[in-house]
C-alpha positions as semicolon CSV with decimal commas, in nm:
position;residue;x (nm);y (nm);z (nm)
1;X;3,252;0,652;-2,815
2;X;3,345;0,751;-2,491
3;X;3,229;1,055;-2,287
4;X;3,550;1,165;-2,097
5;X;3,576;1,563;-1,948
6;X;3,934;1,548;-1,963
7;X;3,880;1,499;-2,331
8;X;3,938;1,935;-2,441
9;X;3,711;1,798;-2,843
10;X;3,433;1,578;-2,634
11;X;3,327;1,879;-2,349
12;X;3,361;2,166;-2,558
13;X;3,065;1,966;-2,813
14;X;2,850;1,878;-2,490
15;X;2,880;2,192;-2,419
16;X;2,774;2,385;-2,762
17;X;2,506;2,086;-2,824
18;X;2,316;2,175;-2,456
19;X;2,380;2,541;-2,471
20;X;2,190;2,512;-2,868
21;X;1,917;2,319;-2,669
22;X;1,874;2,518;-2,323
23;X;1,845;2,859;-2,577
24;X;1,563;2,656;-2,778
25;X;1,394;2,590;-2,419
26;X;1,445;2,975;-2,292
27;X;1,675;2,807;-2,063
28;X;1,963;2,961;-1,941
29;X;2,265;2,920;-2,083
30;X;2,569;2,764;-1,896
31;X;2,944;2,809;-1,872
32;X;3,151;2,549;-1,997
33;X;3,342;2,494;-1,688
34;X;2,954;2,496;-1,530
35;X;2,852;2,181;-1,850
36;X;3,208;2,008;-1,749
37;X;3,155;1,952;-1,418
38;X;2,754;1,870;-1,418
39;X;2,866;1,614;-1,697
40;X;3,148;1,481;-1,475
41;X;2,916;1,372;-1,241
42;X;2,643;1,156;-1,406
43;X;2,642;0,853;-1,471
44;X;2,596;0,761;-1,831
45;X;2,403;0,392;-1,713
46;X;2,167;0,610;-1,524
47;X;2,096;0,863;-1,730
48;X;2,038;0,606;-1,989
49;X;1,798;0,409;-1,759
50;X;1,659;0,752;-1,654
51;X;1,584;0,817;-2,078
52;X;1,427;0,466;-2,069
53;X;1,186;0,501;-1,803
54;X;1,048;0,821;-1,929
55;X;1,016;0,738;-2,268
56;X;0,803;0,430;-2,111
57;X;0,566;0,648;-1,934
58;X;0,489;0,914;-2,197
59;X;0,391;0,640;-2,447
60;X;0,136;0,522;-2,141
61;X;0,056;0,905;-2,089
62;X;-0,021;0,832;-2,421
63;X;-0,260;0,605;-2,413
64;X;-0,440;0,757;-2,125
65;X;-0,494;1,058;-2,276
66;X;-0,610;0,903;-2,610
67;X;-0,851;0,664;-2,337
68;X;-0,979;1,058;-2,253
69;X;-1,063;1,208;-2,592
70;X;-1,293;0,859;-2,655
71;X;-1,449;0,927;-2,373
72;X;-1,526;1,298;-2,418
73;X;-1,633;1,172;-2,729
74;X;-1,839;0,906;-2,653
75;X;-2,063;1,009;-2,331
76;X;-2,176;0,669;-2,262
77;X;-1,819;0,580;-2,232
78;X;-1,666;0,599;-1,866
79;X;-1,252;0,605;-1,822
80;X;-1,147;0,316;-1,798
81;X;-0,699;0,240;-1,725
82;X;-0,783;-0,106;-1,836
83;X;-0,961;-0,015;-2,184
84;X;-0,727;0,270;-2,280
85;X;-0,421;0,060;-2,341
86;X;-0,149;0,146;-2,060
87;X;0,057;-0,145;-1,898
88;X;0,292;-0,262;-1,655
89;X;0,648;-0,275;-1,814
90;X;0,875;-0,535;-1,711
91;X;1,223;-0,543;-1,760
92;X;1,392;-0,907;-1,772
93;X;1,731;-0,889;-1,807
94;X;1,954;-0,955;-1,726
95;X;1,793;-1,258;-1,862
96;X;1,538;-1,195;-2,178
97;X;1,238;-1,316;-2,234
98;X;1,231;-1,413;-2,585
99;X;1,540;-1,155;-2,621
100;X;1,273;-0,885;-2,569
101;X;1,477;-0,702;-2,212
102;X;1,108;-0,493;-2,213
103;X;0,792;-0,691;-2,144
104;X;0,469;-0,541;-2,101
105;X;0,252;-0,649;-1,877
106;X;-0,180;-0,538;-1,930
107;X;-0,345;-0,378;-1,657
108;X;-0,619;-0,635;-1,528
109;X;-0,964;-0,497;-1,388
110;X;-1,074;-0,485;-1,077
111;X;-1,101;-0,786;-0,844
112;X;-1,411;-0,747;-0,686
113;X;-1,268;-1,007;-0,441
114;X;-0,948;-0,795;-0,343
115;X;-0,947;-0,645;0,006
116;X;-0,706;-0,392;-0,134
117;X;-0,890;-0,228;-0,393
118;X;-1,199;-0,279;-0,302
119;X;-1,410;-0,151;-0,011
120;X;-1,526;-0,496;0,126
121;X;-1,536;-0,618;0,438
122;X;-1,301;-0,889;0,561
123;X;-1,490;-1,183;0,741
124;X;-1,235;-1,337;0,989
125;X;-1,426;-1,621;1,220
126;X;-1,183;-1,696;1,463
127;X;-1,243;-2,080;1,750
128;X;-1,258;-1,864;2,023
129;X;-1,192;-1,495;2,068
130;X;-1,143;-1,545;2,460
131;X;-0,790;-1,746;2,398
132;X;-0,727;-1,536;2,097
133;X;-0,460;-1,272;2,198
134;X;-0,397;-0,933;1,981
135;X;-0,090;-1,038;1,935
136;X;-0,170;-1,419;1,835
137;X;-0,444;-1,256;1,611
138;X;-0,213;-0,993;1,454
139;X;0,086;-1,208;1,359
140;X;-0,122;-1,500;1,200
141;X;-0,448;-1,339;1,081
142;X;-0,264;-0,990;0,961
143;X;0,070;-1,120;0,894
144;X;0,107;-1,427;0,770
145;X;-0,293;-1,416;0,613
146;X;-0,345;-1,056;0,458
147;X;-0,016;-0,971;0,418
148;X;0,037;-0,683;0,664
149;X;0,379;-0,540;0,726
150;X;0,322;-0,345;1,035
151;X;-0,124;-0,291;1,120
152;X;-0,251;-0,140;1,292
153;X;-0,572;-0,133;1,473
154;X;-0,797;0,080;1,592
155;X;-1,173;-0,119;1,785
156;X;-1,399;0,218;1,861
157;X;-1,191;0,455;1,843
158;X;-0,944;0,323;2,079
159;X;-0,585;0,190;1,923
160;X;-0,528;-0,221;2,038
161;X;-0,157;-0,262;1,816
162;X;0,086;-0,034;1,640
163;X;0,453;-0,165;1,581
164;X;0,642;0,037;1,810
165;X;1,005;0,050;1,809
166;X;1,314;0,015;2,051
167;X;1,289;0,417;2,103
168;X;0,863;0,422;2,162
169;X;0,751;0,363;2,512
170;X;0,655;0,050;2,650
171;X;0,350;-0,154;2,556
172;X;0,173;-0,086;2,885
173;X;0,270;0,273;2,918
174;X;0,097;0,376;2,567
175;X;-0,198;0,211;2,708
176;X;-0,145;-0,115;2,408
177;X;-0,156;-0,499;2,561
178;X;-0,068;-0,693;2,292
179;X;-0,042;-0,998;2,487
180;X;-0,419;-0,955;2,588
181;X;-0,674;-1,185;2,468
182;X;-0,995;-1,003;2,226
183;X;-1,269;-1,042;2,479
184;X;-1,079;-0,818;2,695
185;X;-1,077;-0,536;2,447
186;X;-1,465;-0,582;2,450
187;X;-1,448;-0,720;2,111
188;X;-1,775;-0,904;2,053
189;X;-1,886;-1,103;1,770
190;X;-1,941;-0,940;1,511
191;X;-1,730;-0,616;1,594
192;X;-1,576;-0,447;1,377
193;X;-1,205;-0,305;1,360
194;X;-1,053;-0,080;1,165
195;X;-0,705;-0,218;1,017
196;X;-0,424;-0,041;0,776
197;X;-0,077;-0,107;0,695
198;X;0,107;0,214;0,586
199;X;0,385;0,043;0,518
200;X;0,196;-0,183;0,204
201;X;-0,044;0,091;0,154
202;X;-0,370;-0,067;0,198
203;X;-0,608;-0,043;0,461
204;X;-0,921;-0,245;0,568
205;X;-1,276;-0,350;0,745
206;X;-1,235;-0,653;0,950
207;X;-1,567;-0,797;1,070
208;X;-1,435;-1,052;1,363
209;X;-1,673;-1,366;1,410
210;X;-1,680;-1,664;1,628
211;X;-1,744;-2,035;1,603
212;X;-1,672;-2,263;1,897
213;X;-1,741;-2,569;1,615
214;X;-1,465;-2,500;1,403
215;X;-1,207;-2,808;1,432
216;X;-0,789;-2,778;1,439
217;X;-0,895;-3,075;1,168
218;X;-1,035;-2,908;0,956
219;X;-0,856;-2,566;0,972
220;X;-0,589;-2,628;1,172
221;X;-0,492;-2,220;1,245
222;X;-0,819;-2,222;1,386
223;X;-0,937;-1,907;1,172
224;X;-1,119;-1,812;0,814
225;X;-1,046;-1,548;0,620
226;X;-1,265;-1,443;0,350
227;X;-1,217;-1,132;0,112
228;X;-1,504;-0,908;-0,014
229;X;-1,830;-0,836;0,138
230;X;-2,039;-1,125;0,354
231;X;-2,360;-1,183;0,485
232;X;-2,338;-1,121;0,791
233;X;-2,566;-1,062;1,068
234;X;-2,544;-0,793;1,314
235;X;-2,252;-0,582;1,219
236;X;-2,246;-0,264;1,315
237;X;-2,321;0,050;1,009
238;X;-2,015;0,055;0,807
239;X;-1,810;0,406;0,827
240;X;-1,557;0,574;0,663
241;X;-1,197;0,427;0,760
242;X;-1,073;0,764;0,830
243;X;-1,289;0,825;1,136
244;X;-1,207;0,509;1,369
245;X;-0,822;0,568;1,262
246;X;-0,834;0,970;1,329
247;X;-0,946;0,904;1,650
248;X;-0,722;0,648;1,718
249;X;-0,510;0,824;1,637
250;X;-0,511;1,021;1,923
251;X;-0,652;0,825;2,189
252;X;-0,587;0,533;2,362
253;X;-0,776;0,336;2,678
254;X;-0,735;0,026;2,890
255;X;-0,983;-0,239;2,811
256;X;-1,266;-0,170;3,041
257;X;-1,211;0,179;3,129
258;X;-1,487;0,382;3,154
259;X;-1,510;0,740;3,033
260;X;-1,655;1,003;3,311
261;X;-1,787;1,325;3,129
262;X;-1,711;1,649;3,316
């Protein structure tokens, strides 16, 4: 059955059915002309997809509500999305898996070593902080190793790196010098750097360590990354990530610049 807004009987049927539904849910009724205009602008494939997605959302919502009710009945039980039975649903089309287009995938429990979903340190050990520029650190560690797209770095409340566009002012005018070494930003072993990536929707805190004995044979990139909280010495007290980032948004300085109190 194909719908056409030029088919008088089809439009009459849609107008009558839709107005009955609107009356049932106390929605203002529409004229035949309005129904014809609206129906003619709807792409059937889009409408069908929306219905399927809405149905899947409702199914998962019911699973979550059941888990909430179980938690209310049992005070010792803690809510867990993983235990609720809610799932991710993947669409396998045009090559369905086992003749099934919709493939459910249960939520995995939180990974304690994940630097995105856990509030843990990411420990990065470099061979020489003086030889590593900020740009090298961003390209090799943040983008290549940690998967960042548009990283934003703050050290001690000062922005030391952010992605700029052609319309932005020059990095030097903004107080940013990606070609400078980490040492020039007064970054020492044990320093804590706040890293965020709005495009990837993650943030983490990076502890920088130095190992002059690191060999290129064992570590070709001359750095190592340890996900999860590490036992390190002389680390600064961990603070909320938003504090350093919010300060950095309104404050930039050049390395070794001294602040003079009024």
